[in-house]
Amino acid sequence: MGSEAVHDFNGKTVLITGAASGIGLGISRAFAQRGASVVATDINAEGLERQRGDYGQDALVQEMDAGSEDSILRVAALLKARSMNVDVLVNNAGLARLEALDALTEAAMDLQWKVLLRGPMLCVKYLSPLMVSQANASVINIASIAATIQARRHAVYCACKAGITKFTQDAVKEMPALRFNTIQPGFIDTPILEAYATGSELEAVKNDFASRTPVGRMGRVEDIADACLFLASDSATFINGATLKVDGGVTVANSLEFL
Ligand code: NAI
């Protein structure tokens, strides 16, 4: 069987958070191109509108704050009212805030953990009732290699990414009707990097990321989308509770060396 046939999502509904930009947009496009009905959600309504053509003809494009219980509940109620089930939930929405430990603010901490950790948990809570009746339904949580590597001024972000990786594992035992897997992307070229630098400085950051990655380039959103397609597909029905690094080898290549 060719990969096109394996990755056929006709008749499946895939809900993606943070679908207006970067990795979430890439994941949305990939599923839409393979026949899925995409539920594209993001806090950025304008961004969603701009990308509407990428989500496929029968997409549902819906503003949703993935860090807000009310907002998630509203979307769950909307899907239920339309008798829609969900086959794949991709918890992808995210943001980065750089803060040194001695300059941490409660506001920045809350912003990050609401979106990166609490939000995915609430999405599982409120969307799983729409998933459990579906064959091979699964949740994919987009964490980060930040869950395991050292990253200065990233302590809150890193803790959230480690937390969501662990939550994914715990959910496996508690909700056996669904599969749960984590993807930990490496350095992926998306607008999130503008939190670190702009202009020529940003180019230097990207060059540095590429040079430290053994495959010799930064990741593309398609690299993460391909991993999602596989984990959601009928080729992955025995993959449950896994953490998949999609990082071009950067994590292992930069770990402690003995010799
Ligand atoms: P991005 O900035 O291009 O896209 C993030 C999307 O999330 C945006 O559309 C934004 O509007 C949305 N978003 C932010 N807060 C939200 C909220 N409260 N509710 C709903 N949507 C919200 O960033 P990127 O790179 O595509 O990031 C996607 C995910 O991948 C994030 O979880 C990020 O932490 C993770 N990641 C990214 C890496 C990279 O190098 N780009 C590396 C590892 C992980």
mmCIF file of C-alpha atoms and ligand atoms in Angstrom:
data_model
loop_
_atom_site.group_PDB
_atom_site.id
_atom_site.type_symbol
_atom_site.label_atom_id
_atom_site.label_comp_id
_atom_site.label_asym_id
_atom_site.label_seq_id
_atom_site.Cartn_x
_atom_site.Cartn_y
_atom_site.Cartn_z
ATOM 1 C CA MET A 1 0.000 0.000 0.000
ATOM 2 C CA GLY A 2 1.404 3.433 -0.930
ATOM 3 C CA SER A 3 1.676 6.224 1.615
ATOM 4 C CA GLU A 4 -1.139 8.188 -0.049
ATOM 5 C CA ALA A 5 -3.512 5.294 0.687
ATOM 6 C CA VAL A 6 -2.227 4.831 4.246
ATOM 7 C CA HIS A 7 -2.627 8.525 4.895
ATOM 8 C CA ASP A 8 -6.170 8.809 3.651
ATOM 9 C CA PHE A 9 -8.273 10.822 6.091
ATOM 10 C CA ASN A 10 -11.475 10.950 4.072
ATOM 11 C CA GLY A 11 -14.431 10.925 6.442
ATOM 12 C CA LYS A 12 -12.246 11.900 9.417
ATOM 13 C CA THR A 13 -12.501 15.128 11.380
ATOM 14 C CA VAL A 14 -9.305 16.695 12.709
ATOM 15 C CA LEU A 15 -9.347 19.586 15.181
ATOM 16 C CA ILE A 16 -6.173 21.646 15.382
ATOM 17 C CA THR A 17 -5.449 24.419 17.888
ATOM 18 C CA GLY A 18 -3.217 27.292 16.789
ATOM 19 C CA ALA A 19 -4.119 26.590 13.151
ATOM 20 C CA ALA A 20 -3.571 30.129 11.838
ATOM 21 C CA SER A 21 0.229 30.083 11.700
ATOM 22 C CA GLY A 22 3.374 27.999 11.516
ATOM 23 C CA ILE A 23 3.198 24.350 12.526
ATOM 24 C CA GLY A 24 -0.577 24.348 13.140
ATOM 25 C CA LEU A 25 -1.190 25.776 9.676
ATOM 26 C CA GLY A 26 1.117 23.161 8.146
ATOM 27 C CA ILE A 27 -0.684 20.362 10.006
ATOM 28 C CA SER A 28 -4.079 21.711 8.921
ATOM 29 C CA ARG A 29 -3.013 21.852 5.269
ATOM 30 C CA ALA A 30 -1.605 18.325 5.365
ATOM 31 C CA PHE A 31 -4.792 16.797 6.780
ATOM 32 C CA ALA A 32 -7.030 18.830 4.447
ATOM 33 C CA GLN A 33 -4.981 17.693 1.425
ATOM 34 C CA ARG A 34 -5.598 14.080 2.460
ATOM 35 C CA GLY A 35 -9.344 14.399 2.661
ATOM 36 C CA ALA A 36 -9.936 15.252 6.333
ATOM 37 C CA SER A 37 -12.564 17.711 7.467
ATOM 38 C CA VAL A 38 -10.476 20.229 9.364
ATOM 39 C CA VAL A 39 -11.724 22.150 12.374
ATOM 40 C CA ALA A 40 -9.248 25.032 12.340
ATOM 41 C CA THR A 41 -9.141 26.931 15.629
ATOM 42 C CA ASP A 42 -6.977 29.798 16.817
ATOM 43 C CA ILE A 43 -7.215 32.836 19.089
ATOM 44 C CA ASN A 44 -6.300 34.920 16.040
ATOM 45 C CA ALA A 45 -9.562 35.205 14.074
ATOM 46 C CA GLU A 46 -7.998 37.412 11.388
ATOM 47 C CA GLY A 47 -5.210 34.909 10.828
ATOM 48 C CA LEU A 48 -7.748 32.102 10.458
ATOM 49 C CA GLU A 49 -9.688 34.158 7.935
ATOM 50 C CA ARG A 50 -6.515 34.890 5.952
ATOM 51 C CA GLN A 51 -5.705 31.183 5.709
ATOM 52 C CA ARG A 52 -9.288 29.971 5.128
ATOM 53 C CA GLY A 53 -8.369 28.600 1.681
ATOM 54 C CA ASP A 54 -5.809 26.230 3.260
ATOM 55 C CA TYR A 55 -8.243 24.364 5.461
ATOM 56 C CA GLY A 56 -10.255 22.613 2.733
ATOM 57 C CA GLN A 57 -13.746 23.097 1.405
ATOM 58 C CA ASP A 58 -15.681 21.520 4.242
ATOM 59 C CA ALA A 59 -13.573 23.044 7.015
ATOM 60 C CA LEU A 60 -15.048 24.604 10.110
ATOM 61 C CA VAL A 61 -13.037 27.722 10.902
ATOM 62 C CA GLN A 62 -13.599 28.762 14.490
ATOM 63 C CA GLU A 63 -12.008 31.319 16.810
ATOM 64 C CA MET A 64 -11.003 29.578 20.046
ATOM 65 C CA ASP A 65 -8.716 30.599 22.879
ATOM 66 C CA ALA A 66 -6.983 27.301 23.632
ATOM 67 C CA GLY A 67 -6.115 28.594 27.095
ATOM 68 C CA SER A 68 -9.684 29.354 28.107
ATOM 69 C CA GLU A 69 -12.124 26.816 29.506
ATOM 70 C CA ASP A 70 -15.137 28.893 28.368
ATOM 71 C CA SER A 71 -13.838 29.143 24.836
ATOM 72 C CA ILE A 72 -13.074 25.403 24.590
ATOM 73 C CA LEU A 73 -16.498 24.569 26.042
ATOM 74 C CA ARG A 74 -18.181 26.796 23.437
ATOM 75 C CA VAL A 75 -16.446 24.968 20.582
ATOM 76 C CA ALA A 76 -17.252 21.544 22.087
ATOM 77 C CA ALA A 77 -20.926 22.606 22.344
ATOM 78 C CA LEU A 78 -20.913 23.875 18.761
ATOM 79 C CA LEU A 79 -19.534 20.574 17.445
ATOM 80 C CA LYS A 80 -22.068 18.628 19.511
ATOM 81 C CA ALA A 81 -24.922 20.789 18.231
ATOM 82 C CA ARG A 82 -23.809 19.974 14.686
ATOM 83 C CA SER A 83 -23.554 16.252 15.548
ATOM 84 C CA MET A 84 -19.855 16.347 14.685
ATOM 85 C CA ASN A 85 -17.390 13.866 16.133
ATOM 86 C CA VAL A 86 -13.633 14.333 16.286
ATOM 87 C CA ASP A 87 -11.168 11.673 15.118
ATOM 88 C CA VAL A 88 -7.930 13.529 15.765
ATOM 89 C CA LEU A 89 -7.179 16.347 18.202
ATOM 90 C CA VAL A 90 -3.881 18.168 17.706
ATOM 91 C CA ASN A 91 -3.002 20.376 20.675
ATOM 92 C CA ASN A 92 -0.558 22.714 18.985
ATOM 93 C CA ALA A 93 -1.323 26.320 20.050
ATOM 94 C CA GLY A 94 1.661 27.979 21.638
ATOM 95 C CA LEU A 95 3.740 31.038 22.322
ATOM 96 C CA ALA A 96 7.140 31.826 23.708
ATOM 97 C CA ARG A 97 8.083 34.400 26.331
ATOM 98 C CA LEU A 98 11.699 34.951 27.265
ATOM 99 C CA GLU A 99 12.244 35.806 30.916
ATOM 100 C CA ALA A 100 15.169 35.300 33.225
ATOM 101 C CA LEU A 101 14.279 33.427 36.397
ATOM 102 C CA ASP A 102 14.862 36.454 38.592
ATOM 103 C CA ALA A 103 12.580 38.552 36.372
ATOM 104 C CA LEU A 104 9.638 36.162 36.113
ATOM 105 C CA THR A 105 6.247 37.813 36.206
ATOM 106 C CA GLU A 106 3.044 36.095 37.229
ATOM 107 C CA ALA A 107 1.321 37.387 34.086
ATOM 108 C CA ALA A 108 3.850 35.826 31.711
ATOM 109 C CA MET A 109 3.860 32.582 33.700
ATOM 110 C CA ASP A 110 0.056 32.357 33.624
ATOM 111 C CA LEU A 111 -0.085 33.162 29.914
ATOM 112 C CA GLN A 112 2.305 30.346 29.087
ATOM 113 C CA TRP A 113 0.956 27.618 31.293
ATOM 114 C CA LYS A 114 -2.643 28.364 30.355
ATOM 115 C CA VAL A 115 -1.924 27.868 26.665
ATOM 116 C CA LEU A 116 0.821 25.246 26.776
ATOM 117 C CA LEU A 117 -0.351 22.998 29.596
ATOM 118 C CA ARG A 118 -3.798 23.737 31.011
ATOM 119 C CA GLY A 119 -5.356 24.269 27.563
ATOM 120 C CA PRO A 120 -4.418 20.874 26.112
ATOM 121 C CA MET A 121 -5.685 19.195 29.293
ATOM 122 C CA LEU A 122 -9.021 21.012 29.005
ATOM 123 C CA CYS A 123 -9.243 20.214 25.288
ATOM 124 C CA VAL A 124 -8.847 16.535 26.158
ATOM 125 C CA LYS A 125 -11.472 16.835 28.895
ATOM 126 C CA TYR A 126 -14.100 18.557 26.757
ATOM 127 C CA LEU A 127 -13.404 17.118 23.294
ATOM 128 C CA SER A 128 -12.753 13.469 24.224
ATOM 129 C CA PRO A 129 -16.520 12.766 24.573
ATOM 130 C CA LEU A 130 -16.738 13.560 20.850
ATOM 131 C CA MET A 131 -13.842 11.186 20.103
ATOM 132 C CA VAL A 132 -14.397 7.980 22.061
ATOM 133 C CA SER A 133 -16.929 6.541 19.598
ATOM 134 C CA GLN A 134 -14.509 6.904 16.667
ATOM 135 C CA ALA A 135 -12.243 4.103 15.421
ATOM 136 C CA ASN A 136 -8.519 4.765 15.951
ATOM 137 C CA ALA A 137 -9.157 8.207 17.439
ATOM 138 C CA SER A 138 -6.095 9.913 18.828
ATOM 139 C CA VAL A 139 -4.686 12.986 20.506
ATOM 140 C CA ILE A 140 -1.356 14.434 19.407
ATOM 141 C CA ASN A 141 0.252 16.949 21.729
ATOM 142 C CA ILE A 142 2.892 19.236 20.253
ATOM 143 C CA ALA A 143 5.497 19.653 22.993
ATOM 144 C CA SER A 144 9.106 20.615 22.204
ATOM 145 C CA ILE A 145 12.665 19.420 22.631
ATOM 146 C CA ALA A 146 12.589 22.173 25.291
ATOM 147 C CA ALA A 147 11.060 19.444 27.491
ATOM 148 C CA THR A 148 14.522 17.877 27.792
ATOM 149 C CA ILE A 149 17.238 20.331 26.744
ATOM 150 C CA GLN A 150 18.683 23.287 28.641
ATOM 151 C CA ALA A 151 17.320 26.647 27.510
ATOM 152 C CA ARG A 152 18.174 29.895 29.244
ATOM 153 C CA ARG A 153 15.294 32.330 29.942
ATOM 154 C CA HIS A 154 12.845 29.572 29.003
ATOM 155 C CA ALA A 155 12.197 27.920 32.373
ATOM 156 C CA VAL A 156 8.409 28.289 32.279
ATOM 157 C CA TYR A 157 8.128 27.224 28.631
ATOM 158 C CA CYS A 158 10.387 24.218 29.236
ATOM 159 C CA ALA A 159 8.458 23.142 32.339
ATOM 160 C CA CYS A 160 5.178 23.340 30.408
ATOM 161 C CA LYS A 161 6.582 21.262 27.544
ATOM 162 C CA ALA A 162 7.897 18.641 29.984
ATOM 163 C CA GLY A 163 4.514 18.733 31.713
ATOM 164 C CA ILE A 164 2.487 18.146 28.578
ATOM 165 C CA THR A 165 4.792 15.270 27.623
ATOM 166 C CA LYS A 166 4.067 13.610 30.979
ATOM 167 C CA PHE A 167 0.340 14.383 30.803
ATOM 168 C CA THR A 168 0.212 12.587 27.438
ATOM 169 C CA GLN A 169 1.583 9.442 29.082
ATOM 170 C CA ASP A 170 -0.821 9.575 32.017
ATOM 171 C CA ALA A 171 -3.809 10.062 29.710
ATOM 172 C CA VAL A 172 -3.020 6.728 28.002
ATOM 173 C CA LYS A 173 -3.989 4.697 31.060
ATOM 174 C CA GLU A 174 -6.916 6.853 32.052
ATOM 175 C CA MET A 175 -8.572 7.023 28.605
ATOM 176 C CA PRO A 176 -7.897 3.713 26.863
ATOM 177 C CA ALA A 177 -10.488 4.470 24.167
ATOM 178 C CA LEU A 178 -8.061 6.984 22.662
ATOM 179 C CA ARG A 179 -4.390 6.909 21.668
ATOM 180 C CA PHE A 180 -2.189 9.722 22.968
ATOM 181 C CA ASN A 181 1.205 10.651 21.559
ATOM 182 C CA THR A 182 3.620 13.552 21.914
ATOM 183 C CA ILE A 183 5.722 15.179 19.223
ATOM 184 C CA GLN A 184 8.766 17.119 20.385
ATOM 185 C CA PRO A 185 9.817 19.354 17.479
ATOM 186 C CA GLY A 186 13.339 20.721 17.233
ATOM 187 C CA PHE A 187 14.115 24.095 15.627
ATOM 188 C CA ILE A 188 11.291 24.741 13.150
ATOM 189 C CA ASP A 189 11.204 27.810 10.919
ATOM 190 C CA THR A 190 7.982 29.595 11.961
ATOM 191 C CA PRO A 191 6.915 33.076 13.128
ATOM 192 C CA ILE A 192 7.319 32.017 16.791
ATOM 193 C CA LEU A 193 11.044 32.716 16.338
ATOM 194 C CA GLU A 194 10.266 36.433 16.114
ATOM 195 C CA ALA A 195 10.000 36.293 19.919
ATOM 196 C CA TYR A 196 13.784 35.838 19.914
ATOM 197 C CA ALA A 197 15.027 38.297 17.297
ATOM 198 C CA THR A 198 14.137 40.222 14.147
ATOM 199 C CA GLY A 199 15.804 41.139 10.842
ATOM 200 C CA SER A 200 19.419 40.133 10.361
ATOM 201 C CA GLU A 201 19.640 39.012 13.985
ATOM 202 C CA LEU A 202 16.841 36.524 13.320
ATOM 203 C CA GLU A 203 18.705 35.256 10.254
ATOM 204 C CA ALA A 204 21.778 34.696 12.441
ATOM 205 C CA VAL A 205 19.663 32.779 14.983
ATOM 206 C CA LYS A 206 18.264 30.579 12.202
ATOM 207 C CA ASN A 207 21.740 29.930 10.773
ATOM 208 C CA ASP A 208 22.934 28.953 14.223
ATOM 209 C CA PHE A 209 19.963 26.576 14.667
ATOM 210 C CA ALA A 210 20.643 24.995 11.260
ATOM 211 C CA SER A 211 24.363 24.584 11.900
ATOM 212 C CA ARG A 212 23.728 22.822 15.213
ATOM 213 C CA THR A 213 21.257 20.387 13.612
ATOM 214 C CA PRO A 214 23.008 17.300 12.184
ATOM 215 C CA VAL A 215 20.799 17.129 9.069
ATOM 216 C CA GLY A 216 22.116 20.614 8.233
ATOM 217 C CA ARG A 217 18.922 22.606 8.131
ATOM 218 C CA MET A 218 16.136 23.902 10.326
ATOM 219 C CA GLY A 219 12.906 21.937 10.413
ATOM 220 C CA ARG A 220 9.992 22.810 8.155
ATOM 221 C CA VAL A 221 6.359 22.757 9.241
ATOM 222 C CA GLU A 222 5.892 19.847 6.798
ATOM 223 C CA ASP A 223 8.331 17.767 8.875
ATOM 224 C CA ILE A 224 5.980 18.028 11.861
ATOM 225 C CA ALA A 225 2.853 17.630 9.718
ATOM 226 C CA ASP A 226 4.218 14.371 8.254
ATOM 227 C CA ALA A 227 4.805 13.010 11.757
ATOM 228 C CA CYS A 228 1.220 13.944 12.696
ATOM 229 C CA LEU A 229 -0.192 12.219 9.609
ATOM 230 C CA PHE A 230 1.673 9.052 10.541
ATOM 231 C CA LEU A 231 0.707 9.090 14.236
ATOM 232 C CA ALA A 232 -2.954 9.678 13.365
ATOM 233 C CA SER A 233 -3.026 7.057 10.604
ATOM 234 C CA ASP A 234 -4.017 3.407 10.522
ATOM 235 C CA SER A 235 -0.279 2.612 10.348
ATOM 236 C CA ALA A 236 0.092 3.748 13.945
ATOM 237 C CA THR A 237 -2.713 1.929 15.777
ATOM 238 C CA PHE A 238 -0.177 0.297 18.150
ATOM 239 C CA ILE A 239 1.692 3.523 18.898
ATOM 240 C CA ASN A 240 0.332 4.882 22.150
ATOM 241 C CA GLY A 241 2.061 6.952 24.818
ATOM 242 C CA ALA A 242 5.053 7.578 22.582
ATOM 243 C CA THR A 243 7.232 10.668 22.484
ATOM 244 C CA LEU A 244 8.566 11.317 19.004
ATOM 245 C CA LYS A 245 11.398 13.789 18.613
ATOM 246 C CA VAL A 246 11.276 15.400 15.165
ATOM 247 C CA ASP A 247 14.424 17.457 15.466
ATOM 248 C CA GLY A 248 16.930 16.473 12.780
ATOM 249 C CA GLY A 249 19.067 14.875 15.486
ATOM 250 C CA VAL A 250 19.828 18.092 17.351
ATOM 251 C CA THR A 251 18.993 16.725 20.801
ATOM 252 C CA VAL A 252 21.216 13.651 20.728
ATOM 253 C CA ALA A 253 23.998 15.470 18.893
ATOM 254 C CA ASN A 254 24.208 18.134 21.583
ATOM 255 C CA SER A 255 24.003 15.889 24.648
ATOM 256 C CA LEU A 256 26.892 15.259 27.040
ATOM 257 C CA GLU A 257 29.893 13.658 25.371
ATOM 258 C CA PHE A 258 32.148 11.124 27.105
ATOM 259 C CA LEU A 259 34.997 11.256 24.622
HETATM 260 P P1 NAI B 1 3.467 30.234 15.606
HETATM 261 O O1 NAI B 1 3.652 31.459 16.420
HETATM 262 O O2 NAI B 1 3.791 30.277 14.159
HETATM 263 O O3 NAI B 1 1.973 29.691 15.756
HETATM 264 C C1 NAI B 1 1.358 29.575 17.001
HETATM 265 C C2 NAI B 1 -0.138 29.721 16.808
HETATM 266 O O4 NAI B 1 -0.764 29.536 18.087
HETATM 267 C C3 NAI B 1 -0.532 31.131 16.313
HETATM 268 O O5 NAI B 1 -1.437 31.038 15.232
HETATM 269 C C4 NAI B 1 -1.176 31.756 17.532
HETATM 270 O O6 NAI B 1 -2.200 32.705 17.205
HETATM 271 C C5 NAI B 1 -1.755 30.538 18.213
HETATM 272 N N1 NAI B 1 -2.067 30.791 19.615
HETATM 273 C C6 NAI B 1 -1.322 31.447 20.549
HETATM 274 N N2 NAI B 1 -2.009 31.529 21.697
HETATM 275 C C7 NAI B 1 -3.197 30.908 21.495
HETATM 276 C C8 NAI B 1 -4.329 30.655 22.299
HETATM 277 N N3 NAI B 1 -4.416 31.112 23.558
HETATM 278 N N4 NAI B 1 -5.375 29.988 21.755
HETATM 279 C C9 NAI B 1 -5.338 29.567 20.468
HETATM 280 N N5 NAI B 1 -4.300 29.789 19.654
HETATM 281 C C10 NAI B 1 -3.240 30.448 20.163
HETATM 282 O O7 NAI B 1 4.337 29.109 16.349
HETATM 283 P P2 NAI B 1 4.735 27.612 15.951
HETATM 284 O O8 NAI B 1 6.196 27.551 15.884
HETATM 285 O O9 NAI B 1 3.932 27.162 14.818
HETATM 286 O O10 NAI B 1 4.302 26.847 17.275
HETATM 287 C C11 NAI B 1 3.322 25.818 17.313
HETATM 288 C C12 NAI B 1 3.636 24.891 18.467
HETATM 289 O O11 NAI B 1 4.880 24.245 18.228
HETATM 290 C C13 NAI B 1 3.758 25.594 19.813
HETATM 291 O O12 NAI B 1 3.157 24.804 20.821
HETATM 292 C C14 NAI B 1 5.258 25.663 20.014
HETATM 293 O O13 NAI B 1 5.592 25.733 21.366
HETATM 294 C C15 NAI B 1 5.693 24.353 19.374
HETATM 295 N N6 NAI B 1 7.090 24.304 19.000
HETATM 296 C C16 NAI B 1 7.620 25.148 18.055
HETATM 297 C C17 NAI B 1 8.953 25.053 17.723
HETATM 298 C C18 NAI B 1 9.598 25.924 16.690
HETATM 299 O O14 NAI B 1 10.835 25.916 16.597
HETATM 300 N N7 NAI B 1 8.841 26.682 15.900
HETATM 301 C C19 NAI B 1 9.853 24.074 18.383
HETATM 302 C C20 NAI B 1 9.182 23.225 19.320
HETATM 303 C C21 NAI B 1 7.857 23.354 19.610
#
